[in-house]
mmCIF file of C-alpha atoms in Angstrom:
data_model
loop_
_atom_site.group_PDB
_atom_site.id
_atom_site.type_symbol
_atom_site.label_atom_id
_atom_site.label_comp_id
_atom_site.label_asym_id
_atom_site.label_seq_id
_atom_site.Cartn_x
_atom_site.Cartn_y
_atom_site.Cartn_z
ATOM 1 C CA UNK I 28 -24.346 -23.861 -17.475
ATOM 2 C CA UNK I 29 -26.410 -27.029 -17.923
ATOM 3 C CA UNK I 30 -29.954 -26.467 -16.600
ATOM 4 C CA UNK I 31 -29.997 -29.987 -15.173
ATOM 5 C CA UNK I 32 -27.160 -29.086 -12.785
ATOM 6 C CA UNK I 33 -28.197 -29.036 -9.130
ATOM 7 C CA UNK I 34 -26.041 -26.721 -7.032
ATOM 8 C CA UNK I 35 -25.205 -27.435 -3.422
ATOM 9 C CA UNK I 36 -23.868 -24.679 -1.170
ATOM 10 C CA UNK I 37 -21.724 -25.891 1.741
ATOM 11 C CA UNK I 38 -20.742 -23.832 4.782
ATOM 12 C CA UNK I 39 -18.104 -25.684 6.811
ATOM 13 C CA UNK I 40 -17.048 -25.255 10.430
ATOM 14 C CA UNK I 41 -14.793 -27.298 12.690
ATOM 15 C CA UNK I 42 -17.409 -29.835 13.843
ATOM 16 C CA UNK I 43 -20.258 -29.616 11.306
ATOM 17 C CA UNK I 44 -21.064 -28.479 7.795
ATOM 18 C CA UNK I 45 -24.363 -26.989 6.626
ATOM 19 C CA UNK I 46 -25.657 -27.895 3.183
ATOM 20 C CA UNK I 47 -28.226 -26.078 1.072
ATOM 21 C CA UNK I 48 -29.478 -28.080 -1.893
ATOM 22 C CA UNK I 49 -31.256 -25.967 -4.535
ATOM 23 C CA UNK I 50 -33.950 -28.693 -4.723
ATOM 24 C CA UNK I 51 -34.011 -30.406 -1.312
ATOM 25 C CA UNK I 52 -33.303 -27.490 1.006
ATOM 26 C CA UNK I 53 -31.162 -27.383 4.148
ATOM 27 C CA UNK I 54 -29.286 -30.197 5.887
ATOM 28 C CA UNK I 55 -26.531 -30.430 8.467
ATOM 29 C CA UNK I 56 -23.879 -33.139 8.842
ATOM 30 C CA UNK I 57 -20.941 -33.814 11.129
ATOM 31 C CA UNK I 58 -17.578 -32.806 9.704
ATOM 32 C CA UNK I 59 -16.190 -36.336 9.847
ATOM 33 C CA UNK I 60 -16.082 -39.570 7.830
ATOM 34 C CA UNK I 61 -19.618 -40.601 8.849
ATOM 35 C CA UNK I 62 -20.990 -37.172 7.924
ATOM 36 C CA UNK I 63 -19.236 -37.305 4.552
ATOM 37 C CA UNK I 64 -20.768 -40.717 3.844
ATOM 38 C CA UNK I 65 -24.298 -39.578 4.742
ATOM 39 C CA UNK I 66 -23.895 -36.473 2.593
ATOM 40 C CA UNK I 67 -22.673 -38.439 -0.420
ATOM 41 C CA UNK I 68 -25.800 -40.606 -0.313
ATOM 42 C CA UNK I 69 -27.855 -37.506 -1.178
ATOM 43 C CA UNK I 70 -25.743 -36.606 -4.187
ATOM 44 C CA UNK I 71 -26.138 -37.624 -7.811
ATOM 45 C CA UNK I 72 -24.059 -36.997 -10.907
ATOM 46 C CA UNK I 73 -26.150 -33.849 -11.500
ATOM 47 C CA UNK I 74 -24.944 -32.183 -8.297
ATOM 48 C CA UNK I 75 -22.230 -29.517 -8.204
ATOM 49 C CA UNK I 76 -20.819 -28.805 -4.730
ATOM 50 C CA UNK I 77 -19.679 -25.264 -3.924
ATOM 51 C CA UNK I 78 -17.842 -24.356 -0.708
ATOM 52 C CA UNK I 79 -15.596 -21.708 0.787
ATOM 53 C CA UNK I 80 -11.894 -22.211 1.417
ATOM 54 C CA UNK I 81 -12.066 -22.284 5.218
ATOM 55 C CA UNK I 82 -8.530 -22.978 6.360
ATOM 56 C CA UNK I 83 -8.104 -26.721 6.806
ATOM 57 C CA UNK I 84 -11.762 -27.520 7.563
ATOM 58 C CA UNK I 85 -12.926 -27.800 3.949
ATOM 59 C CA UNK I 86 -10.032 -29.865 2.624
ATOM 60 C CA UNK I 87 -11.032 -33.382 3.653
ATOM 61 C CA UNK I 88 -14.615 -32.998 2.411
ATOM 62 C CA UNK I 89 -13.433 -31.496 -0.883
ATOM 63 C CA UNK I 90 -10.915 -34.319 -1.373
ATOM 64 C CA UNK I 91 -13.545 -36.958 -0.540
ATOM 65 C CA UNK I 92 -16.011 -35.529 -3.064
ATOM 66 C CA UNK I 93 -13.298 -35.194 -5.714
ATOM 67 C CA UNK I 94 -12.207 -38.810 -5.254
ATOM 68 C CA UNK I 95 -15.829 -39.931 -5.703
ATOM 69 C CA UNK I 96 -15.994 -38.024 -9.034
ATOM 70 C CA UNK I 97 -18.385 -35.292 -7.875
ATOM 71 C CA UNK I 98 -17.955 -31.772 -9.245
ATOM 72 C CA UNK I 99 -16.446 -29.459 -6.633
ATOM 73 C CA UNK I 100 -15.625 -25.752 -6.580
ATOM 74 C CA UNK I 101 -13.736 -24.076 -3.726
ATOM 75 C CA UNK I 102 -14.259 -20.307 -3.603
ATOM 76 C CA UNK I 103 -12.219 -17.577 -1.915
ATOM 77 C CA UNK I 104 -14.154 -16.471 1.232
ATOM 78 C CA UNK I 105 -13.691 -12.799 0.284
ATOM 79 C CA UNK I 106 -15.543 -13.404 -2.991
ATOM 80 C CA UNK I 107 -18.453 -14.980 -1.115
ATOM 81 C CA UNK I 108 -18.446 -12.087 1.365
ATOM 82 C CA UNK I 109 -18.642 -9.528 -1.442
ATOM 83 C CA UNK I 110 -21.415 -11.547 -3.106
ATOM 84 C CA UNK I 111 -23.439 -11.482 0.123
ATOM 85 C CA UNK I 112 -22.935 -7.726 0.428
ATOM 86 C CA UNK I 113 -24.082 -7.267 -3.153
ATOM 87 C CA UNK I 114 -27.230 -9.233 -2.311
ATOM 88 C CA UNK I 115 -27.773 -6.989 0.763
ATOM 89 C CA UNK I 116 -27.874 -10.051 2.983
ATOM 90 C CA UNK I 117 -28.461 -9.095 6.632
ATOM 91 C CA UNK I 118 -28.712 -12.572 8.151
ATOM 92 C CA UNK I 119 -25.447 -14.296 9.120
ATOM 93 C CA UNK I 120 -25.944 -17.920 10.118
ATOM 94 C CA UNK I 121 -24.447 -21.187 8.881
ATOM 95 C CA UNK I 122 -27.753 -22.007 7.169
ATOM 96 C CA UNK I 123 -28.026 -18.634 5.429
ATOM 97 C CA UNK I 124 -24.360 -18.768 4.393
ATOM 98 C CA UNK I 125 -24.873 -22.189 2.778
ATOM 99 C CA UNK I 126 -27.869 -20.804 0.889
ATOM 100 C CA UNK I 127 -25.893 -17.786 -0.349
ATOM 101 C CA UNK I 128 -23.021 -20.030 -1.471
ATOM 102 C CA UNK I 129 -25.573 -22.081 -3.407
ATOM 103 C CA UNK I 130 -26.901 -18.881 -5.019
ATOM 104 C CA UNK I 131 -23.364 -17.901 -5.969
ATOM 105 C CA UNK I 132 -22.931 -21.232 -7.738
ATOM 106 C CA UNK I 133 -26.171 -20.724 -9.651
ATOM 107 C CA UNK I 134 -25.293 -17.213 -10.815
ATOM 108 C CA UNK I 135 -21.532 -17.232 -11.366
ATOM 109 C CA UNK I 136 -19.172 -19.145 -13.637
ATOM 110 C CA UNK I 137 -17.301 -21.766 -11.607
ATOM 111 C CA UNK I 138 -13.944 -23.484 -11.988
ATOM 112 C CA UNK I 139 -13.639 -27.126 -11.072
ATOM 113 C CA UNK I 140 -11.396 -27.774 -8.079
ATOM 114 C CA UNK I 141 -8.728 -30.436 -7.875
ATOM 115 C CA UNK I 142 -6.487 -31.188 -4.873
ATOM 116 C CA UNK I 143 -2.923 -29.968 -4.751
ATOM 117 C CA UNK I 144 -0.123 -32.545 -5.000
ATOM 118 C CA UNK I 145 0.838 -34.174 -1.698
ATOM 119 C CA UNK I 146 4.291 -32.576 -1.684
ATOM 120 C CA UNK I 147 2.769 -29.074 -2.026
ATOM 121 C CA UNK I 148 0.428 -29.769 0.892
ATOM 122 C CA UNK I 149 3.354 -31.068 2.950
ATOM 123 C CA UNK I 150 5.468 -28.016 2.069
ATOM 124 C CA UNK I 151 2.651 -25.676 3.110
ATOM 125 C CA UNK I 152 2.332 -27.498 6.427
ATOM 126 C CA UNK I 153 6.077 -27.209 7.008
ATOM 127 C CA UNK I 154 6.016 -23.522 6.039
ATOM 128 C CA UNK I 155 3.188 -22.924 8.494
ATOM 129 C CA UNK I 156 5.324 -24.275 11.334
ATOM 130 C CA UNK I 157 8.327 -22.242 10.132
ATOM 131 C CA UNK I 158 6.202 -19.075 10.229
ATOM 132 C CA UNK I 159 5.131 -19.896 13.783
ATOM 133 C CA UNK I 160 8.763 -20.368 14.814
ATOM 134 C CA UNK I 161 9.721 -17.080 13.126
ATOM 135 C CA UNK I 162 7.061 -15.220 15.128
ATOM 136 C CA UNK I 163 8.283 -16.841 18.334
ATOM 137 C CA UNK I 164 11.873 -15.937 17.468
ATOM 138 C CA UNK I 165 10.928 -12.314 16.819
ATOM 139 C CA UNK I 166 9.062 -12.116 20.129
ATOM 140 C CA UNK I 167 12.025 -13.577 22.009
ATOM 141 C CA UNK I 168 14.471 -11.209 20.279
ATOM 142 C CA UNK I 169 12.303 -8.237 21.215
ATOM 143 C CA UNK I 170 12.138 -9.429 24.809
ATOM 144 C CA UNK I 171 15.898 -9.910 24.921
ATOM 145 C CA UNK I 172 16.468 -6.447 23.464
ATOM 146 C CA UNK I 173 14.108 -4.857 25.988
ATOM 147 C CA UNK I 174 15.869 -6.603 28.857
ATOM 148 C CA UNK I 175 19.299 -5.588 27.609
ATOM 149 C CA UNK I 176 18.218 -1.958 27.174
ATOM 150 C CA UNK I 177 16.539 -1.636 30.561
ATOM 151 C CA UNK I 178 19.175 -3.788 32.287
ATOM 152 C CA UNK I 179 16.419 -5.672 34.117
ATOM 153 C CA UNK I 180 17.274 -9.106 32.785
ATOM 154 C CA UNK I 181 19.297 -11.365 35.045
ATOM 155 C CA UNK I 182 21.976 -13.696 33.764
ATOM 156 C CA UNK I 183 19.923 -16.909 34.016
ATOM 157 C CA UNK I 184 16.912 -15.372 32.266
ATOM 158 C CA UNK I 185 18.974 -13.980 29.401
ATOM 159 C CA UNK I 186 20.799 -17.292 28.967
ATOM 160 C CA UNK I 187 17.441 -19.099 28.887
ATOM 161 C CA UNK I 188 16.139 -16.823 26.113
ATOM 162 C CA UNK I 189 19.356 -17.254 24.125
ATOM 163 C CA UNK I 190 19.041 -21.044 24.406
ATOM 164 C CA UNK I 191 15.487 -20.854 23.097
ATOM 165 C CA UNK I 192 16.613 -18.671 20.196
ATOM 166 C CA UNK I 193 19.374 -21.119 19.345
ATOM 167 C CA UNK I 194 16.895 -24.002 19.442
ATOM 168 C CA UNK I 195 14.421 -22.144 17.212
ATOM 169 C CA UNK I 196 17.145 -21.306 14.695
ATOM 170 C CA UNK I 197 18.087 -24.988 14.519
ATOM 171 C CA UNK I 198 14.479 -26.128 14.006
ATOM 172 C CA UNK I 199 13.861 -23.481 11.332
ATOM 173 C CA UNK I 200 16.947 -24.616 9.417
ATOM 174 C CA UNK I 201 15.860 -28.267 9.642
ATOM 175 C CA UNK I 202 12.335 -27.542 8.356
ATOM 176 C CA UNK I 203 13.580 -25.261 5.575
ATOM 177 C CA UNK I 204 15.996 -27.993 4.506
ATOM 178 C CA UNK I 205 13.114 -30.474 4.376
ATOM 179 C CA UNK I 206 11.069 -28.060 2.222
ATOM 180 C CA UNK I 207 14.008 -27.608 -0.123
ATOM 181 C CA UNK I 208 14.484 -31.380 -0.384
ATOM 182 C CA UNK I 209 10.816 -31.851 -1.321
ATOM 183 C CA UNK I 210 10.995 -29.136 -3.972
ATOM 184 C CA UNK I 211 14.299 -30.466 -5.317
ATOM 185 C CA UNK I 212 12.661 -33.894 -5.656
ATOM 186 C CA UNK I 213 9.472 -32.738 -7.393
ATOM 187 C CA UNK I 214 10.269 -29.341 -8.967
ATOM 188 C CA UNK I 215 14.040 -29.404 -9.449
ATOM 189 C CA UNK I 216 14.020 -27.934 -12.968
ATOM 190 C CA UNK I 217 11.696 -25.055 -12.080
ATOM 191 C CA UNK I 218 13.567 -24.395 -8.827
ATOM 192 C CA UNK I 219 16.887 -24.198 -10.669
ATOM 193 C CA UNK I 220 15.494 -21.870 -13.333
ATOM 194 C CA UNK I 221 13.946 -19.493 -10.818
ATOM 195 C CA UNK I 222 17.304 -19.205 -9.083
ATOM 196 C CA UNK I 223 18.841 -17.892 -12.308
ATOM 197 C CA UNK I 224 16.843 -14.649 -11.863
ATOM 198 C CA UNK I 225 19.181 -12.041 -10.307
ATOM 199 C CA UNK I 226 17.677 -10.989 -7.000
ATOM 200 C CA UNK I 227 15.623 -14.128 -6.405
ATOM 201 C CA UNK I 228 17.154 -16.494 -3.873
ATOM 202 C CA UNK I 229 16.365 -20.020 -2.726
ATOM 203 C CA UNK I 230 13.849 -19.078 -0.031
ATOM 204 C CA UNK I 231 11.867 -16.825 -2.352
ATOM 205 C CA UNK I 232 11.912 -19.457 -5.104
ATOM 206 C CA UNK I 233 10.561 -22.049 -2.682
ATOM 207 C CA UNK I 234 7.836 -19.694 -1.461
ATOM 208 C CA UNK I 235 6.767 -18.918 -5.025
ATOM 209 C CA UNK I 236 6.624 -22.585 -6.048
ATOM 210 C CA UNK I 237 4.660 -23.676 -2.981
ATOM 211 C CA UNK I 238 2.281 -20.676 -3.008
ATOM 212 C CA UNK I 239 1.413 -21.096 -6.694
ATOM 213 C CA UNK I 240 1.519 -24.905 -6.987
ATOM 214 C CA UNK I 241 4.429 -24.586 -9.375
ATOM 215 C CA UNK I 242 2.679 -21.650 -11.151
ATOM 216 C CA UNK I 243 -0.020 -24.067 -12.368
ATOM 217 C CA UNK I 244 -2.878 -22.292 -10.563
ATOM 218 C CA UNK I 245 -2.524 -18.987 -12.452
ATOM 219 C CA UNK I 246 -3.138 -17.928 -16.030
ATOM 220 C CA UNK I 247 -1.071 -14.727 -16.053
ATOM 221 C CA UNK I 248 1.493 -12.756 -14.078
ATOM 222 C CA UNK I 249 -1.213 -10.139 -13.429
ATOM 223 C CA UNK I 250 -3.194 -12.727 -11.496
ATOM 224 C CA UNK I 251 -0.080 -13.516 -9.485
ATOM 225 C CA UNK I 252 0.485 -9.859 -8.618
ATOM 226 C CA UNK I 253 -3.102 -9.550 -7.415
ATOM 227 C CA UNK I 254 -2.841 -12.814 -5.481
ATOM 228 C CA UNK I 255 0.232 -11.603 -3.609
ATOM 229 C CA UNK I 256 -1.333 -8.189 -2.926
ATOM 230 C CA UNK I 257 1.150 -6.270 -5.068
ATOM 231 C CA UNK I 258 -1.272 -4.996 -7.698
ATOM 232 C CA UNK I 259 -1.989 -1.239 -7.407
ATOM 233 C CA UNK I 260 -5.543 -0.221 -6.481
ATOM 234 C CA UNK I 261 -6.633 3.077 -7.985
ATOM 235 C CA UNK I 262 -9.311 5.107 -6.186
ATOM 236 C CA UNK I 263 -10.887 7.888 -8.214
ATOM 237 C CA UNK I 264 -14.384 9.101 -9.075
ATOM 238 C CA UNK I 265 -15.460 12.079 -11.141
ATOM 239 C CA UNK I 266 -13.406 15.240 -10.748
ATOM 240 C CA UNK I 267 -13.355 15.493 -6.946
ATOM 241 C CA UNK I 268 -12.057 12.119 -5.720
ATOM 242 C CA UNK I 269 -8.452 11.377 -6.522
ATOM 243 C CA UNK I 270 -7.258 8.816 -4.027
ATOM 244 C CA UNK I 271 -3.624 7.751 -3.925
ATOM 245 C CA UNK I 272 -2.998 4.398 -5.585
ATOM 246 C CA UNK I 273 -1.883 1.740 -3.142
ATOM 247 C CA UNK I 274 -1.194 -1.962 -3.302
ATOM 248 C CA UNK I 275 -3.981 -4.107 -1.884
ATOM 249 C CA UNK I 276 -1.811 -6.115 0.578
ATOM 250 C CA UNK I 277 -4.433 -8.863 0.429
ATOM 251 C CA UNK I 278 -2.049 -11.700 -0.331
ATOM 252 C CA UNK I 279 0.498 -13.671 1.656
ATOM 253 C CA UNK I 280 2.562 -11.114 3.626
ATOM 254 C CA UNK I 281 5.570 -13.439 3.876
ATOM 255 C CA UNK I 282 5.850 -13.806 0.091
ATOM 256 C CA UNK I 283 5.312 -10.080 -0.345
ATOM 257 C CA UNK I 284 8.032 -9.242 2.189
ATOM 258 C CA UNK I 285 10.483 -11.641 0.544
ATOM 259 C CA UNK I 286 9.826 -10.123 -2.879
ATOM 260 C CA UNK I 287 10.277 -6.616 -1.494
ATOM 261 C CA UNK I 288 13.649 -7.576 -0.013
ATOM 262 C CA UNK I 289 14.592 -9.218 -3.322
ATOM 263 C CA UNK I 290 13.798 -5.979 -5.145
ATOM 264 C CA UNK I 291 16.794 -4.208 -3.499
ATOM 265 C CA UNK I 292 19.219 -6.726 -4.968
ATOM 266 C CA UNK I 293 17.347 -6.881 -8.286
ATOM 267 C CA UNK I 294 17.717 -3.094 -8.710
ATOM 268 C CA UNK I 295 21.477 -3.611 -8.800
ATOM 269 C CA UNK I 296 22.041 -6.953 -10.508
ATOM 270 C CA UNK I 297 18.918 -7.511 -12.649
ATOM 271 C CA UNK I 298 19.230 -5.354 -15.819
ATOM 272 C CA UNK I 299 15.489 -5.183 -16.592
ATOM 273 C CA UNK I 300 14.624 -4.379 -12.979
ATOM 274 C CA UNK I 301 17.378 -1.745 -12.769
ATOM 275 C CA UNK I 302 16.111 -0.070 -15.933
ATOM 276 C CA UNK I 303 12.561 -0.051 -14.570
ATOM 277 C CA UNK I 304 13.660 1.357 -11.209
ATOM 278 C CA UNK I 305 15.748 4.106 -12.805
ATOM 279 C CA UNK I 306 12.948 5.046 -15.201
ATOM 280 C CA UNK I 307 10.352 5.405 -12.436
ATOM 281 C CA UNK I 308 12.662 7.329 -10.102
ATOM 282 C CA UNK I 309 13.717 9.503 -13.047
ATOM 283 C CA UNK I 310 10.087 10.574 -13.447
ATOM 284 C CA UNK I 311 10.113 11.928 -9.896
ATOM 285 C CA UNK I 312 8.257 9.002 -8.327
ATOM 286 C CA UNK I 313 9.192 7.662 -4.907
ATOM 287 C CA UNK I 314 11.761 4.915 -4.533
ATOM 288 C CA UNK I 315 9.243 2.773 -2.649
ATOM 289 C CA UNK I 316 6.873 2.915 -5.610
ATOM 290 C CA UNK I 317 9.735 1.941 -7.887
ATOM 291 C CA UNK I 318 10.633 -1.014 -5.635
ATOM 292 C CA UNK I 319 7.037 -2.263 -5.737
ATOM 293 C CA UNK I 320 7.161 -2.065 -9.519
ATOM 294 C CA UNK I 321 10.360 -4.131 -9.374
ATOM 295 C CA UNK I 322 8.530 -6.725 -7.244
ATOM 296 C CA UNK I 323 5.930 -7.033 -9.990
ATOM 297 C CA UNK I 324 8.705 -7.282 -12.579
ATOM 298 C CA UNK I 325 10.230 -10.190 -10.636
ATOM 299 C CA UNK I 326 6.830 -11.897 -10.542
ATOM 300 C CA UNK I 327 6.492 -11.425 -14.291
ATOM 301 C CA UNK I 328 9.956 -12.837 -14.902
ATOM 302 C CA UNK I 329 9.348 -15.821 -12.612
ATOM 303 C CA UNK I 330 6.013 -16.563 -14.265
ATOM 304 C CA UNK I 331 7.493 -16.219 -17.758
ATOM 305 C CA UNK I 332 10.358 -18.552 -16.912
ATOM 306 C CA UNK I 333 7.984 -21.135 -15.438
ATOM 307 C CA UNK I 334 5.853 -21.183 -18.578
ATOM 308 C CA UNK I 335 8.613 -20.915 -21.191
ATOM 309 C CA UNK I 336 10.945 -23.478 -19.666
ATOM 310 C CA UNK I 337 13.895 -21.127 -20.239
ATOM 311 C CA UNK I 338 16.545 -19.830 -17.869
ATOM 312 C CA UNK I 339 16.820 -16.121 -17.165
ATOM 313 C CA UNK I 340 18.530 -14.202 -19.975
ATOM 314 C CA UNK I 341 19.730 -10.689 -19.143
ATOM 315 C CA UNK I 342 19.625 -9.762 -22.853
ATOM 316 C CA UNK I 343 16.049 -10.972 -23.368
ATOM 317 C CA UNK I 344 13.751 -8.067 -24.236
ATOM 318 C CA UNK I 345 10.531 -9.947 -25.034
ATOM 319 C CA UNK I 346 7.639 -10.797 -22.768
ATOM 320 C CA UNK I 347 9.799 -11.812 -19.801
ATOM 321 C CA UNK I 348 11.039 -8.250 -19.450
#
């Protein structure tokens, strides 16, 4: 790292963002256009801005700094949390967080951030609304089932819930169609190739493309498995601690659930996945463990196809398998 680089740690909340400059100290600005402008006046080409990914609050500031040609890094909040724990930090304020983020930038290797394409951002927004509708639909279905079982629901109430379910189904279909249209417009080739993988359907293909920015944000399928929370975590120490290996479940649960459902079909129709499943079960391992391994196989195949530009080939025995 160039010694002339001046790191700036930024802790962002809904209304304000705290800044810790390694040379000038602490400042606070409003999280709006005026605050961005005042903050930029303090920056030079030597500054490197480091911030956490805080939902939607960090995006506009990061985009503004990127467009003005400042160096920006956006870090996973869990990484910053672990860094603070390593430093035995006991103070938890916006000011102290900004200072710790600055320290992280000074001590760790950073990747430069660049904004996602507009269509990916739009797809993520649409998917967020779809997820909300899915939760509402599940809640309504559970309520309807409880009423039907207990026979407490009256005709008007049940009809009202059914109308709401019908409306939600319609809106979900409309939004999913819009997501598919966006992906067909911008990632048609990749979308078509992913759908050649036996077991991977349209919805899973769309989730994978949107979640990974067309697989451009990852350098290996192992990173993808970790990102989706499907990588096994082994817990052992010495001769006395032998914890059972489990997946981390730290990633997007919707993508993970879709992949798990895909694994049932892949075990039947995807030759490489079927061979893997049979081999693991043949060793006496549980079927659930084998299905998780199939999920990782599907991720590896999807990643390989995205990078090679080839369709799925059931006879391929190289790196894709």
